PDB file of C-alpha atoms in Angstrom:
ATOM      1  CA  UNK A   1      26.552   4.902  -1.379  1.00  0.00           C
ATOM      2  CA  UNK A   2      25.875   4.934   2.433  1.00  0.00           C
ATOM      3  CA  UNK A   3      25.075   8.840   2.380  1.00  0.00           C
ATOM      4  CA  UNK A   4      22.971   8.253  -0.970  1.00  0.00           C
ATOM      5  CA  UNK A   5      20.988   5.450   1.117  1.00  0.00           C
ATOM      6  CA  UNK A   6      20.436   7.394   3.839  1.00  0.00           C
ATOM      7  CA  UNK A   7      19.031  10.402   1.851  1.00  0.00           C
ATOM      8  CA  UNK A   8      16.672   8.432   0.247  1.00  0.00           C
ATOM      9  CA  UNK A   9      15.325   7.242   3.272  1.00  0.00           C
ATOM     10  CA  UNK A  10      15.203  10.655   5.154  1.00  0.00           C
ATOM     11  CA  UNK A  11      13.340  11.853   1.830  1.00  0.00           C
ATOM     12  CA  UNK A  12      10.388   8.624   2.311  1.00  0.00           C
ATOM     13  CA  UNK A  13       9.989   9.459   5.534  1.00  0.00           C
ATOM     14  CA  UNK A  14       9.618  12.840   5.808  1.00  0.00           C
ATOM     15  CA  UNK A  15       7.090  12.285   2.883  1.00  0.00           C
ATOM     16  CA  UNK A  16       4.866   9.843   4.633  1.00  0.00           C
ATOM     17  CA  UNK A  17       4.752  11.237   7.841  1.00  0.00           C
ATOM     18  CA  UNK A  18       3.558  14.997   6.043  1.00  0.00           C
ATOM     19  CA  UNK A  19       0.658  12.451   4.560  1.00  0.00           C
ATOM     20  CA  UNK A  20       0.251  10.201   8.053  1.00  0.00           C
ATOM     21  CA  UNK A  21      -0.198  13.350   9.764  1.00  0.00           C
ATOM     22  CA  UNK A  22      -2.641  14.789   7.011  1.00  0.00           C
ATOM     23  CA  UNK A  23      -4.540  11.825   7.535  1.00  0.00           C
ATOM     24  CA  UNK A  24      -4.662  11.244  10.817  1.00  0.00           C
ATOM     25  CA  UNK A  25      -5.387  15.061  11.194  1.00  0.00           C
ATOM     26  CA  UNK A  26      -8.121  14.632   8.973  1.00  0.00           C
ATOM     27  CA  UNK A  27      -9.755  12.552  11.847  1.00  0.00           C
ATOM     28  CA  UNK A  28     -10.017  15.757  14.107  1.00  0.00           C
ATOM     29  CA  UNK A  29     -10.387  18.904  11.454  1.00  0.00           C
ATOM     30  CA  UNK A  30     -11.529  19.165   7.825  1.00  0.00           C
ATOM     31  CA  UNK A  31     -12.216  22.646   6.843  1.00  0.00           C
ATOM     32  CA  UNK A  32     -15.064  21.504   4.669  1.00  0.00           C
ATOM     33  CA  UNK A  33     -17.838  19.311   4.436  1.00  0.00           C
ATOM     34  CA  UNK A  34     -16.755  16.777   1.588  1.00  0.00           C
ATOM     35  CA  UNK A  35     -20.492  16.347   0.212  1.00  0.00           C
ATOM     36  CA  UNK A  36     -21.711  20.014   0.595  1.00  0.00           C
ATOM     37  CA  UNK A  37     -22.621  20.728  -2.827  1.00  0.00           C
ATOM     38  CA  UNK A  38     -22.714  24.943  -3.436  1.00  0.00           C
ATOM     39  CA  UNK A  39     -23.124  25.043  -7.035  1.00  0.00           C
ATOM     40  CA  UNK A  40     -22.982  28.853  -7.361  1.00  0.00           C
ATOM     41  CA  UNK A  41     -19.188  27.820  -6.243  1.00  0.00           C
ATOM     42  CA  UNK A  42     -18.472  25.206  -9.251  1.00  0.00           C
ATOM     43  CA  UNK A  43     -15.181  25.232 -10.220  1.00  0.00           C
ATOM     44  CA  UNK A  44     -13.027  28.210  -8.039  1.00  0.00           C
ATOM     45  CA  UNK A  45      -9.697  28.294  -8.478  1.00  0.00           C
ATOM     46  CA  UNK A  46      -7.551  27.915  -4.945  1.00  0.00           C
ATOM     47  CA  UNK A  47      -7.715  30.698  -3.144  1.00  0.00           C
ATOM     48  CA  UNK A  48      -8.285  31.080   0.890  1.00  0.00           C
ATOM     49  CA  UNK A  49     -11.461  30.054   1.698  1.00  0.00           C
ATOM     50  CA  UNK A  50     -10.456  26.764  -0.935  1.00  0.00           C
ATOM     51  CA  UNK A  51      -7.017  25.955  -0.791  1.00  0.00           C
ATOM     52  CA  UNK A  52      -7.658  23.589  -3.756  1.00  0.00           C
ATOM     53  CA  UNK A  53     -10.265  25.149  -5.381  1.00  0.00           C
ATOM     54  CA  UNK A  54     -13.424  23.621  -5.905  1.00  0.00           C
ATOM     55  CA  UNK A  55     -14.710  20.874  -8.160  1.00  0.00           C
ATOM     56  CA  UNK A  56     -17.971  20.584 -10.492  1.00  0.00           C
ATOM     57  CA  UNK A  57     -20.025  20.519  -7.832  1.00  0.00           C
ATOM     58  CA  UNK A  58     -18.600  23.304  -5.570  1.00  0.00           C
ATOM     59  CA  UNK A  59     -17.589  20.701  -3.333  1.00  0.00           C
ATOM     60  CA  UNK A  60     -13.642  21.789  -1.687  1.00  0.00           C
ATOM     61  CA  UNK A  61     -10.976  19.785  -2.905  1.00  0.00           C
ATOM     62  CA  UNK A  62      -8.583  20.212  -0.201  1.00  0.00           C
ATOM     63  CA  UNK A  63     -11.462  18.795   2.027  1.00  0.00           C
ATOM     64  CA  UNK A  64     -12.101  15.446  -0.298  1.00  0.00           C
ATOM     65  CA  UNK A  65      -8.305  15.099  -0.482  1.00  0.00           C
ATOM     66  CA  UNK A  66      -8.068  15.105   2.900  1.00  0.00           C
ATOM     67  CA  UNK A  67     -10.654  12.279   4.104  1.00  0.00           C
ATOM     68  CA  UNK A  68      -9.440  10.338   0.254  1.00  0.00           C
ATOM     69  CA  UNK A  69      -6.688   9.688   2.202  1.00  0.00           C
ATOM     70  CA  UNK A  70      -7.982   7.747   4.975  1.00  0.00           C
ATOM     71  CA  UNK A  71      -9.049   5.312   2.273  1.00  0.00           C
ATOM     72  CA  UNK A  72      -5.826   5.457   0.366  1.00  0.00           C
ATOM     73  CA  UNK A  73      -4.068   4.634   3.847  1.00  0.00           C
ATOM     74  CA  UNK A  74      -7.144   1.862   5.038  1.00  0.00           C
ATOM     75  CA  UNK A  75      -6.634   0.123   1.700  1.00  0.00           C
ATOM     76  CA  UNK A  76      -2.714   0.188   2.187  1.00  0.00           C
ATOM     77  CA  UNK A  77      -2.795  -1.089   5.697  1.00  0.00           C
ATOM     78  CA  UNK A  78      -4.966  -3.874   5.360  1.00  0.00           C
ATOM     79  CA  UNK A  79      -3.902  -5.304   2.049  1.00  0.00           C
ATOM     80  CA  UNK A  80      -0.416  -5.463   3.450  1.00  0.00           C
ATOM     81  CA  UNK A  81      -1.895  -7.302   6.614  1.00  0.00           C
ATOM     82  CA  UNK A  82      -3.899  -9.428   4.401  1.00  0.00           C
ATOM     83  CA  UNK A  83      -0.949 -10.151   2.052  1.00  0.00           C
ATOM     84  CA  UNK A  84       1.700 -10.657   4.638  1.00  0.00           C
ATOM     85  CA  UNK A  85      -0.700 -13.028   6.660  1.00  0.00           C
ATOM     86  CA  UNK A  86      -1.433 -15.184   4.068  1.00  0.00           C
ATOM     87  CA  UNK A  87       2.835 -14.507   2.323  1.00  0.00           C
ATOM     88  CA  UNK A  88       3.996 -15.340   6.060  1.00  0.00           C
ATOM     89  CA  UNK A  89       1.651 -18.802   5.831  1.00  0.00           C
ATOM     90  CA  UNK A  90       2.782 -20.391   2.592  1.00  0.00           C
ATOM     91  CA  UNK A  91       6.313 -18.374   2.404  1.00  0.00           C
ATOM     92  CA  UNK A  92       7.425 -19.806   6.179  1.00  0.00           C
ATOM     93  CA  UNK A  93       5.976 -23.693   5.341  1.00  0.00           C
ATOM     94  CA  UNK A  94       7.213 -23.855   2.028  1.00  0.00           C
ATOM     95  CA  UNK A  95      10.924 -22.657   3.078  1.00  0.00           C
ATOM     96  CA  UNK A  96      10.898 -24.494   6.478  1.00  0.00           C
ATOM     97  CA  UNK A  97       9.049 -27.802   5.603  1.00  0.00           C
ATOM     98  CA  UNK A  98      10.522 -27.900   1.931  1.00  0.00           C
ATOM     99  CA  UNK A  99      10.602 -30.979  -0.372  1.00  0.00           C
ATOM    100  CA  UNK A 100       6.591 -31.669  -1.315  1.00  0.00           C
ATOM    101  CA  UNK A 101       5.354 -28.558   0.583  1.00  0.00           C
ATOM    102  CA  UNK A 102       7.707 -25.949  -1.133  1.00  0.00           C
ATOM    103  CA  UNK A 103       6.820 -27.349  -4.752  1.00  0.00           C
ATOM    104  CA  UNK A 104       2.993 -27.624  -3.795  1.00  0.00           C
ATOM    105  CA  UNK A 105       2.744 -23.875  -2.373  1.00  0.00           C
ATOM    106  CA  UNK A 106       5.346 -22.358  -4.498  1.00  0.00           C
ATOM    107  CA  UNK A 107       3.324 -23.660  -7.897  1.00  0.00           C
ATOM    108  CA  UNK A 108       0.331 -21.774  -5.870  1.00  0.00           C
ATOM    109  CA  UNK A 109       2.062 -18.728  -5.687  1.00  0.00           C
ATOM    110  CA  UNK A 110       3.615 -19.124  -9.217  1.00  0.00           C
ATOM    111  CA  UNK A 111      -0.110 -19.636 -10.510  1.00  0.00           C
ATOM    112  CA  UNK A 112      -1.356 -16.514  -8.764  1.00  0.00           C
ATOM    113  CA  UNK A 113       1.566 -14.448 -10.114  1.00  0.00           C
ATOM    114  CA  UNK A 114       0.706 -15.720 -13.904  1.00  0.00           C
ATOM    115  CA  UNK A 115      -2.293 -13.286 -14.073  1.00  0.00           C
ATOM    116  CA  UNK A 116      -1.504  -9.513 -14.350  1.00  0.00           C
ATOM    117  CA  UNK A 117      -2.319  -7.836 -10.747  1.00  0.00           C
ATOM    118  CA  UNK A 118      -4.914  -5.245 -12.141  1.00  0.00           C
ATOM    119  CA  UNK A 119      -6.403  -7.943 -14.479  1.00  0.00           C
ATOM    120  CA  UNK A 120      -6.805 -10.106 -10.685  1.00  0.00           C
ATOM    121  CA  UNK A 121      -8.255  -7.603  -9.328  1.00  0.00           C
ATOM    122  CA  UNK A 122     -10.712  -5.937 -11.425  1.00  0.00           C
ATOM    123  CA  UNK A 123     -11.749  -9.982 -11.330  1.00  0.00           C
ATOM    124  CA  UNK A 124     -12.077 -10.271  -8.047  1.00  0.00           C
ATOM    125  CA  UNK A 125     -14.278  -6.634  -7.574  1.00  0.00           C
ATOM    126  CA  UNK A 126     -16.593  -7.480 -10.407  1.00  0.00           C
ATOM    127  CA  UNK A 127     -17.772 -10.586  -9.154  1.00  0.00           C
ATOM    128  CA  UNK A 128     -18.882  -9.168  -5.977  1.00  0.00           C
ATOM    129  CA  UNK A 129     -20.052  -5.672  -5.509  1.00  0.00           C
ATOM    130  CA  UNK A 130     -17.598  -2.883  -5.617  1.00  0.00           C
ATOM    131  CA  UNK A 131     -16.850  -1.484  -2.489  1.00  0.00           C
ATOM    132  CA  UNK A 132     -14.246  -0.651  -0.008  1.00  0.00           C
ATOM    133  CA  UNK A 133     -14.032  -3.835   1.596  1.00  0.00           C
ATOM    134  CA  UNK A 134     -14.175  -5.920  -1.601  1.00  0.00           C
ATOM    135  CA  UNK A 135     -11.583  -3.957  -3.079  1.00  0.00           C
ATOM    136  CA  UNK A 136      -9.006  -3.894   0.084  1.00  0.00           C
ATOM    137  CA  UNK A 137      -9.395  -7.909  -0.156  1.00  0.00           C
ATOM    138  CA  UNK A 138      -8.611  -8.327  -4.035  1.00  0.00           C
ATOM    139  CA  UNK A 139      -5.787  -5.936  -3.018  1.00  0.00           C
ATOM    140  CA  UNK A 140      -4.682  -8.365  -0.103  1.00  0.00           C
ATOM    141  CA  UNK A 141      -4.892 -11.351  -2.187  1.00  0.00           C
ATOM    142  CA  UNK A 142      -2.841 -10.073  -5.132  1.00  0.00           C
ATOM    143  CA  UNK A 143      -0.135  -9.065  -2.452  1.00  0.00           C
ATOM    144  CA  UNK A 144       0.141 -12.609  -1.319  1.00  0.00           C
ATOM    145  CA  UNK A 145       2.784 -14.223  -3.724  1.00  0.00           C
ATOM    146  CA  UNK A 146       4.972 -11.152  -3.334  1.00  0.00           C
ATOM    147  CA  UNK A 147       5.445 -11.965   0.590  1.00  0.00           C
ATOM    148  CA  UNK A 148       5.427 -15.663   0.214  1.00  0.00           C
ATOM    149  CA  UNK A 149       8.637 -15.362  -2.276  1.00  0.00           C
ATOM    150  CA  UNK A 150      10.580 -12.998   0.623  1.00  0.00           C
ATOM    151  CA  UNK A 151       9.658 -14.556   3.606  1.00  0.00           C
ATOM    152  CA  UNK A 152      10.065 -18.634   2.065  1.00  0.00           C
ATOM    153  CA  UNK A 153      13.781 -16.876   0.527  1.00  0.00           C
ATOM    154  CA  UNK A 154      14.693 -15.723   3.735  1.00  0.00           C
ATOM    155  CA  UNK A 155      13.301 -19.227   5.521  1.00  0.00           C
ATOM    156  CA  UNK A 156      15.787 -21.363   3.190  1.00  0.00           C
ATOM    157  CA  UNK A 157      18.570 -19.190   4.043  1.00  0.00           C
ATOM    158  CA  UNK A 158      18.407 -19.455   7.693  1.00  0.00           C
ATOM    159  CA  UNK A 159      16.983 -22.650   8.880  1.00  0.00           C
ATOM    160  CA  UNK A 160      20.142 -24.335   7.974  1.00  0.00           C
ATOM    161  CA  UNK A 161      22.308 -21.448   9.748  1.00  0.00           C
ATOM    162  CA  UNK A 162      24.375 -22.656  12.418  1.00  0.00           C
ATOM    163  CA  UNK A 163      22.854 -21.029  14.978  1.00  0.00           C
ATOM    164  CA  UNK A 164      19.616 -22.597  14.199  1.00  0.00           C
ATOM    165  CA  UNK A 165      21.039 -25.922  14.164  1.00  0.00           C
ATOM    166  CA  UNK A 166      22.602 -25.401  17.630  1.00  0.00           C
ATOM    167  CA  UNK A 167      19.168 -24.457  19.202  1.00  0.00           C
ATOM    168  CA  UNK A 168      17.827 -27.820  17.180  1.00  0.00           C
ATOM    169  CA  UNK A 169      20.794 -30.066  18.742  1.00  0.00           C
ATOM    170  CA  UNK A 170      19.472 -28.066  22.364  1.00  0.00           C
ATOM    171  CA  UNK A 171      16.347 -29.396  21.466  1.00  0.00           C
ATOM    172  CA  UNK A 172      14.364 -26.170  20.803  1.00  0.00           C
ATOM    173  CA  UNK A 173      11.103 -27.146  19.013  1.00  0.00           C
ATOM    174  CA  UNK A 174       9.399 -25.730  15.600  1.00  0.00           C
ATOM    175  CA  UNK A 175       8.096 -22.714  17.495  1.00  0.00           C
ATOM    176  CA  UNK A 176      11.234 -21.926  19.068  1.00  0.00           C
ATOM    177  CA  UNK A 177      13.458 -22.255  15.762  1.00  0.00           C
ATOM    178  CA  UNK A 178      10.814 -20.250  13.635  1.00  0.00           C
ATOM    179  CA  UNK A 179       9.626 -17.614  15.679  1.00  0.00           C
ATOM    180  CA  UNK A 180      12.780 -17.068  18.028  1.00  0.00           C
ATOM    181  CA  UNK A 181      16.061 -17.848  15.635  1.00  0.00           C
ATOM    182  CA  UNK A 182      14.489 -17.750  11.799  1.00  0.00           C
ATOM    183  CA  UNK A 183      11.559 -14.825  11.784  1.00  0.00           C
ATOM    184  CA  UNK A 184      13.704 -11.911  13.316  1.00  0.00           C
ATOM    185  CA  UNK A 185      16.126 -12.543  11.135  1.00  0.00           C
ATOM    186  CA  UNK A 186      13.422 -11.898   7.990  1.00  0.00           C
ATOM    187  CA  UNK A 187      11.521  -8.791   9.115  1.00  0.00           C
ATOM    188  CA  UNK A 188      14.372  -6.462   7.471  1.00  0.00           C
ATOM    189  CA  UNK A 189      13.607  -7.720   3.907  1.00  0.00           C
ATOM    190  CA  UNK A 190       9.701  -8.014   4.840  1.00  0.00           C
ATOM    191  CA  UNK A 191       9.535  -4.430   6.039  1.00  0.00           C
ATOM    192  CA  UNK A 192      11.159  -3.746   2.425  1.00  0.00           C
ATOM    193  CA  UNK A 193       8.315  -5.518   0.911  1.00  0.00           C
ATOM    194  CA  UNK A 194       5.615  -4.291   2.992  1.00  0.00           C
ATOM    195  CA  UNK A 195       6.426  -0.540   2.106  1.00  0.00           C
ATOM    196  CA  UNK A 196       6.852  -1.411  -1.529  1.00  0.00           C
ATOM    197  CA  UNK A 197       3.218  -3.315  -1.429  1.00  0.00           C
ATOM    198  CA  UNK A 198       1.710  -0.440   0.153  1.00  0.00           C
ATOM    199  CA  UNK A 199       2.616   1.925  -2.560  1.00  0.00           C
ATOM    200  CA  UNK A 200       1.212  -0.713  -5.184  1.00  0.00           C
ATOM    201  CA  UNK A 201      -1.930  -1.280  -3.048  1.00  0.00           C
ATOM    202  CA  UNK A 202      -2.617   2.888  -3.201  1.00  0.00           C
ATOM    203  CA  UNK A 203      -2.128   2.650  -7.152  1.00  0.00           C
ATOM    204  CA  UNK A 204      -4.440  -0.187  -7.587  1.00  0.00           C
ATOM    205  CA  UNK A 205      -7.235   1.164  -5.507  1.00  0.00           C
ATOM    206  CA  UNK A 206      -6.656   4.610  -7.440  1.00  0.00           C
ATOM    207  CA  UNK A 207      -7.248   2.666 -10.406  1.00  0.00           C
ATOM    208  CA  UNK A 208      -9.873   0.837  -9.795  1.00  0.00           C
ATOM    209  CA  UNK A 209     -11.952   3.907  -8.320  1.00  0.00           C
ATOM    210  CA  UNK A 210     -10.961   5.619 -11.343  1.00  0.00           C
ATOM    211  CA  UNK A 211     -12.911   2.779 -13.336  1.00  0.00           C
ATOM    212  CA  UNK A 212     -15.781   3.076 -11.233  1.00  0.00           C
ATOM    213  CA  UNK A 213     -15.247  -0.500  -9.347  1.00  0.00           C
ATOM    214  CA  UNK A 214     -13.367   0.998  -6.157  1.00  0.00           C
ATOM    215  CA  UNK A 215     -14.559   3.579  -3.680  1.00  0.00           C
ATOM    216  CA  UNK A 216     -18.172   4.530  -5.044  1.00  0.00           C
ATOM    217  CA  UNK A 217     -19.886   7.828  -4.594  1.00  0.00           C
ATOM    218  CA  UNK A 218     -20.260  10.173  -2.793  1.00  0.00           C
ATOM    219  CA  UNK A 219     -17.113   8.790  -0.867  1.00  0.00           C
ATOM    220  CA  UNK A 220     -13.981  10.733  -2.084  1.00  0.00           C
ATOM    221  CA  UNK A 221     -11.192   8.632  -3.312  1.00  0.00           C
ATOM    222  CA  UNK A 222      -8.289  10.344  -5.173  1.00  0.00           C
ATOM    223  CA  UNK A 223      -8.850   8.263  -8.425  1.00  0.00           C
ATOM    224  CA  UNK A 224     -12.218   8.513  -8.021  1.00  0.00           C
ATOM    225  CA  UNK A 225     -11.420  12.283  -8.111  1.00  0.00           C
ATOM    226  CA  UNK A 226      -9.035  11.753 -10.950  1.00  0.00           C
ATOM    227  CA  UNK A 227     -11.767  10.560 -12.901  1.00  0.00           C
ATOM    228  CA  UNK A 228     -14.631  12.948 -11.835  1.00  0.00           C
ATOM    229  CA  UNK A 229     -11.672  15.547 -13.022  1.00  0.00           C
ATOM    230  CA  UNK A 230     -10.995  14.177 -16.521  1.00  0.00           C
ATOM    231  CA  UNK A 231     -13.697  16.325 -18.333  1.00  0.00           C
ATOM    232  CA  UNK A 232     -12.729  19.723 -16.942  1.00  0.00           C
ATOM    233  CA  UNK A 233      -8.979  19.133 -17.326  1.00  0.00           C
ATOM    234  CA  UNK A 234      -9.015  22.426 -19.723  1.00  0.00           C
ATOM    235  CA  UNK A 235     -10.957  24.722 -17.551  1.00  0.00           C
ATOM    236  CA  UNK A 236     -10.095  23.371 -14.387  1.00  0.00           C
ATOM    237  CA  UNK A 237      -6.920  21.986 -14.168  1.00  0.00           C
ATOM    238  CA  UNK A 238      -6.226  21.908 -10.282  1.00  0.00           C
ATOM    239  CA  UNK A 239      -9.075  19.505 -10.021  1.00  0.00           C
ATOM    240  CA  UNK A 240      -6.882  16.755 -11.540  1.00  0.00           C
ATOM    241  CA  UNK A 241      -4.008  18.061  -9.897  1.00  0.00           C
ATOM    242  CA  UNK A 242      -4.687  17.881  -6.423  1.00  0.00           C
ATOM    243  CA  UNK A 243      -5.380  14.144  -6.240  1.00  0.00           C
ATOM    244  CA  UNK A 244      -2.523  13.493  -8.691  1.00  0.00           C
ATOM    245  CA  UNK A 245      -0.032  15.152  -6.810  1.00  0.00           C
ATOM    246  CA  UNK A 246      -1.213  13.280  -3.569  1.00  0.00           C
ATOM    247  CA  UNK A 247      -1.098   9.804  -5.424  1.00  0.00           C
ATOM    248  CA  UNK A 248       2.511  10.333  -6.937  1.00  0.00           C
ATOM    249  CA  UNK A 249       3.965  11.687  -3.134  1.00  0.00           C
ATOM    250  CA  UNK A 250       2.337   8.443  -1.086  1.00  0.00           C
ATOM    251  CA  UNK A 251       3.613   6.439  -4.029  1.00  0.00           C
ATOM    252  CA  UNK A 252       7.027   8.293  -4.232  1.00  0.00           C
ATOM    253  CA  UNK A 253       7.159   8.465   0.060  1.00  0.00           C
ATOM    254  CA  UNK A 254       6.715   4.851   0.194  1.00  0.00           C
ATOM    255  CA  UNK A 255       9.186   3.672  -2.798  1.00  0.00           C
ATOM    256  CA  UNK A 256      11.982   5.731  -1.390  1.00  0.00           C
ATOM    257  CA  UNK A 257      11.375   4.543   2.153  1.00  0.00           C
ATOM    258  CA  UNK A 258      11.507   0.737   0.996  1.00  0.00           C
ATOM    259  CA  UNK A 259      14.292   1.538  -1.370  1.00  0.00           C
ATOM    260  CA  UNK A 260      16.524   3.548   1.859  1.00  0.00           C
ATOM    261  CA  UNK A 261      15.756   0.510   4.409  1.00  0.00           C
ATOM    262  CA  UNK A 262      16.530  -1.659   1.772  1.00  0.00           C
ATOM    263  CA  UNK A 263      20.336  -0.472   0.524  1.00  0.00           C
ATOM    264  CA  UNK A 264      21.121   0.453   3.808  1.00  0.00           C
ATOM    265  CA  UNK A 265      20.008  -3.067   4.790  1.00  0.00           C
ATOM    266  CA  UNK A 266      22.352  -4.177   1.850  1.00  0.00           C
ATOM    267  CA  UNK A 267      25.088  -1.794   2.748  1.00  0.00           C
ATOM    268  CA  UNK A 268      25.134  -3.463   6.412  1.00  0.00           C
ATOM    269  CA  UNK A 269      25.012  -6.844   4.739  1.00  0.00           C
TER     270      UNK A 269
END
């Protein structure tokens, strides 16, 4: 079990740091201009001057995949720093406070988590104007409950510990007991969460760029790509492929490395 956990987690890692480095590479060097149209060039197949071929518009693939995934990882990182913000906020006073404050935030939370996540957030991006921003926010949002629900779970199992009652016979105040004896005690199962939210944050912004109310033109996004692909599936199948492939390994990378940390955080348990 403990070699099984491990391997999964070598596996996430070594997949997200291939697509951190892409990414953070893509800063420096892309091969390509990702809106330089050649339409001579329409539809290559990969070869070396286009790794990924090119797609109905000549543009290179391996370029667009490359700067899609500084959104993919913008939209991951602040949703998760929205979410766990706003989770730490309601999860740490509903589990520390308890009694009216748990049942006032927790029916919050159960409210939130009543409407399907896509359904949330395809509300939340057609009332304002799709965009980046807007769509990194509905993202956030819908993330909330899932932090509140770790972080107020691991609150109610400390904050009666004995160890936190000794520092509150010492007379250590509410700082001291939550952000000294309680919070270090919760990041394990947060980190967990946070990797597992980032994988669903890169799904839901693929989907909604795929519907048009994400990333919008001429800004690559890898559903946006995905969708752009869907009528030359036949002829040009690596069009759909390449951003595919790139969703399923961030999603995969990011699973595996929340699932590892998480049984070997079990296993040590």
């Amino acid at each position: 079990m403990k070699r099984k956990a491990k391997t999964t987690l070598w596996i996430g890692i070594v997949l997200v740091a291939i697509l951190l480095s892409m990414m953070i590479i893509s800063f420096i060097y892309i091969p390509h201009d990702v809106n330089e149209m050649n339409i001579q060039g329409r539809l290559q197949s990969p070869g070396g001057g286009h790794w990924f071929g090119t797609d109905n518009f000549g543009r290179d693939i391996f370029s667009r995949v490359m700067e899609a995934s500084r959104t993919a990882f913008a939209v991951g990182f602040v949703s998760v720093a929205i979410g766990l913000t706003g989770g730490f906020i309601i999860g740490a006073s509903a589990g520390y406070i308890g009694r009216w404050a748990d049942e006032v935030l927790m029916r919050m939370v159960d409210a939130l988590l009543a409407f399907p996540g896509i359904l949330l957030a395809l509300i939340l991006v057609t009332v304002f104007e799709p965009s980046l921003f807007q769509t990194m926010i509905a993202i956030g949002i819908l993330s909330i409950p899932n932090f509140a629900r770790v972080i107020r779970s691991g609150f109610l199992q400390f904050k009666q510990a004995e160890f936190v009652r000794a520092a509150r016979g010492l007379g250590a105040g509410h700082g001291t007991l939550i952000f000294r004896h309680i919070v270090p005690h919760v990041i394990s199962p947060v980190i967990v969460a946070a990797s597992l939210s980032f994988s669903t944050a890169i799904l839901i912004e693929a989907a909604l760029s795929y519907l048009g109310l994400g990333v919008q033109p001429p800004d690559p996004s890898w559903g946006r790509m995905l969708n752009e692909s869907q009528s030359y599936i036949s002829k040009a199948p690596w069009f759909a492929l390449a951003p595919g492939i790139f969703i399923t390994l961030t999603v995969l990378g990011f699973n595996l490395l929340g699932d590892g940390i998480r049984d070997l955080r079990d296993r040590r348990a």
